[in-house]
């Protein structure tokens, strides 16, 4: 199975990226994680993106905050699917990163998840790989069924406590 590349603009993004790593581990998907910045280490970010397909990656998660150009900079140098996670920084409630990540020019797409949505970024990567991996697709079905069962249990508990 292909592996997932994860890049973040700064170590300060790690708590968000951790959610993606945890989800990929739970699904048994290999990944490689790096701190590469579109602004502070642009050469490393570019080199990683250029080599990613040949190195066996199936998709790349790019997490960044503030003027969050990392996902777009990665997408500029690969045709692998790039999932952008806008990370909430100290200002503007993360809207700065959301708009910087999502507003890509036509021709260079970034699939942008919600602000701080590390789990969904990993799930989207898993769904991309699962197009050709039936066992992974089954694991995703199982995960959704468990989540639905947990909500139904909460619903029952709530109904009982309000009888
Ligand atoms: C972005 O600037 C990073 O992705 C991070 O979210 C933000 C702040 O970086 P630090 O100043 O915490 O290193 O490039």
CSV table of C-alpha atoms in Angstrom, one decimal, residues 9-148:
chain,number,residue,atom,x,y,z
A,9,UNK,CA,5.2,24.4,8.7
A,10,UNK,CA,6.4,24.5,12.3
A,11,UNK,CA,6.8,22.3,15.3
A,12,UNK,CA,4.0,24.4,16.8
A,13,UNK,CA,1.6,22.7,14.4
A,14,UNK,CA,2.4,19.2,15.9
A,15,UNK,CA,-0.7,19.0,18.2
A,16,UNK,CA,-2.9,19.2,15.1
A,17,UNK,CA,-0.8,16.9,13.0
A,18,UNK,CA,-0.8,14.4,15.9
A,19,UNK,CA,-4.5,13.7,15.3
A,20,UNK,CA,-3.7,12.8,11.7
A,21,UNK,CA,-0.9,10.5,12.8
A,22,UNK,CA,-3.0,8.8,15.4
A,23,UNK,CA,-5.7,8.1,12.8
A,24,UNK,CA,-3.3,6.8,10.2
A,25,UNK,CA,-1.8,4.5,12.8
A,26,UNK,CA,-5.3,3.2,13.8
A,27,UNK,CA,-5.9,2.3,10.1
A,28,UNK,CA,-2.5,0.7,9.7
A,29,UNK,CA,-1.3,3.2,7.1
A,30,UNK,CA,2.5,4.0,6.9
A,31,UNK,CA,3.5,7.6,6.9
A,32,UNK,CA,6.5,9.8,7.0
A,33,UNK,CA,6.4,13.2,8.9
A,34,UNK,CA,8.5,16.3,8.4
A,35,UNK,CA,8.7,20.0,9.4
A,36,UNK,CA,9.1,21.9,6.2
A,37,UNK,CA,8.1,25.5,5.8
A,38,UNK,CA,7.0,27.2,2.6
A,39,UNK,CA,8.8,30.3,3.8
A,40,UNK,CA,11.6,29.2,6.1
A,41,UNK,CA,12.8,26.1,4.3
A,42,UNK,CA,11.3,26.3,0.8
A,43,UNK,CA,13.9,24.2,-0.9
A,44,UNK,CA,13.3,21.2,1.4
A,45,UNK,CA,9.5,21.5,0.9
A,46,UNK,CA,10.0,21.6,-2.9
A,47,UNK,CA,12.4,18.7,-2.9
A,48,UNK,CA,10.1,16.6,-0.9
A,49,UNK,CA,7.1,17.3,-3.2
A,50,UNK,CA,9.1,16.7,-6.3
A,51,UNK,CA,10.3,13.2,-5.1
A,52,UNK,CA,7.1,12.1,-3.4
A,53,UNK,CA,5.5,10.1,-6.2
A,54,UNK,CA,8.7,8.2,-6.9
A,55,UNK,CA,9.2,7.5,-3.2
A,56,UNK,CA,5.9,5.7,-2.9
A,57,UNK,CA,3.6,8.2,-1.4
A,58,UNK,CA,-0.1,8.2,-2.3
A,59,UNK,CA,-1.1,11.5,-0.9
A,60,UNK,CA,0.4,14.3,1.1
A,61,UNK,CA,-1.0,16.2,4.2
A,62,UNK,CA,0.3,19.7,4.6
A,63,UNK,CA,-0.5,21.6,7.8
A,64,UNK,CA,0.3,25.2,8.4
A,65,UNK,CA,-1.0,28.3,10.1
A,66,UNK,CA,-1.0,32.1,9.5
A,67,UNK,CA,-0.1,32.8,5.9
A,68,UNK,CA,-0.4,29.1,5.2
A,69,UNK,CA,1.2,28.6,1.8
A,70,UNK,CA,2.7,25.2,2.5
A,71,UNK,CA,-0.1,23.0,1.0
A,72,UNK,CA,-0.1,25.2,-2.1
A,73,UNK,CA,3.7,25.1,-2.4
A,74,UNK,CA,3.7,21.3,-2.1
A,75,UNK,CA,0.8,21.0,-4.6
A,76,UNK,CA,2.8,23.2,-7.1
A,77,UNK,CA,5.5,20.5,-7.3
A,78,UNK,CA,3.5,17.2,-7.4
A,79,UNK,CA,0.3,15.8,-9.0
A,80,UNK,CA,-0.3,13.6,-5.9
A,81,UNK,CA,-3.4,14.6,-4.0
A,82,UNK,CA,-2.5,17.3,-1.4
A,83,UNK,CA,-4.7,17.7,1.7
A,84,UNK,CA,-4.3,21.0,3.4
A,85,UNK,CA,-5.0,21.5,7.1
A,86,UNK,CA,-5.3,25.2,8.1
A,87,UNK,CA,-4.0,25.5,11.6
A,88,UNK,CA,-5.4,28.0,14.0
A,89,UNK,CA,-2.7,30.5,15.1
A,90,UNK,CA,-2.7,33.3,17.7
A,91,UNK,CA,-4.6,35.7,15.5
A,92,UNK,CA,-7.8,35.8,13.4
A,93,UNK,CA,-9.1,32.4,14.8
A,94,UNK,CA,-7.5,30.5,11.9
A,95,UNK,CA,-9.4,32.3,9.2
A,96,UNK,CA,-6.1,33.5,7.9
A,97,UNK,CA,-4.8,30.0,7.4
A,98,UNK,CA,-8.1,28.7,6.1
A,99,UNK,CA,-8.3,31.3,3.3
A,100,UNK,CA,-4.5,30.9,2.5
A,101,UNK,CA,-4.9,27.2,2.1
A,102,UNK,CA,-8.3,26.9,0.4
A,103,UNK,CA,-8.1,29.7,-2.2
A,104,UNK,CA,-5.9,28.0,-4.7
A,105,UNK,CA,-5.7,29.2,-8.3
A,106,UNK,CA,-7.3,27.1,-11.0
A,107,UNK,CA,-5.0,24.3,-12.1
A,108,UNK,CA,-3.2,23.6,-8.7
A,109,UNK,CA,-5.8,22.0,-6.3
A,110,UNK,CA,-5.5,21.6,-2.6
A,111,UNK,CA,-8.2,19.6,-0.8
A,112,UNK,CA,-8.7,21.7,2.3
A,113,UNK,CA,-10.2,20.3,5.5
A,114,UNK,CA,-11.7,22.4,8.3
A,115,UNK,CA,-9.5,24.4,10.6
A,116,UNK,CA,-7.4,22.1,12.9
A,117,UNK,CA,-9.1,19.0,11.3
A,118,UNK,CA,-6.2,16.6,11.5
A,119,UNK,CA,-8.4,13.5,11.8
A,120,UNK,CA,-10.4,14.3,8.7
A,121,UNK,CA,-7.2,15.0,6.7
A,122,UNK,CA,-6.0,11.5,7.6
A,123,UNK,CA,-9.4,9.9,6.8
A,124,UNK,CA,-9.5,11.7,3.4
A,125,UNK,CA,-6.1,10.2,2.6
A,126,UNK,CA,-7.3,6.8,3.7
A,127,UNK,CA,-10.3,7.1,1.5
A,128,UNK,CA,-8.0,8.0,-1.5
A,129,UNK,CA,-5.9,5.0,-0.9
A,130,UNK,CA,-9.0,2.8,-0.3
A,131,UNK,CA,-10.1,3.3,-3.9
A,132,UNK,CA,-7.6,0.5,-4.8
A,133,UNK,CA,-7.3,-1.1,-1.3
A,134,UNK,CA,-10.5,-3.2,-0.4
A,135,UNK,CA,-9.1,-4.1,3.1
A,136,UNK,CA,-8.6,-0.5,4.0
A,137,UNK,CA,-12.1,0.3,2.7
A,138,UNK,CA,-13.5,-2.3,5.0
A,139,UNK,CA,-11.6,-0.8,8.0
A,140,UNK,CA,-13.1,2.6,7.1
A,141,UNK,CA,-16.6,1.1,7.0
A,142,UNK,CA,-16.0,-0.5,10.4
A,143,UNK,CA,-14.7,2.8,11.9
A,144,UNK,CA,-17.8,4.6,10.7
A,145,UNK,CA,-20.1,1.9,12.1
A,146,UNK,CA,-18.4,2.1,15.5
A,147,UNK,CA,-18.7,5.9,15.5
A,148,UNK,CA,-22.4,5.7,14.6
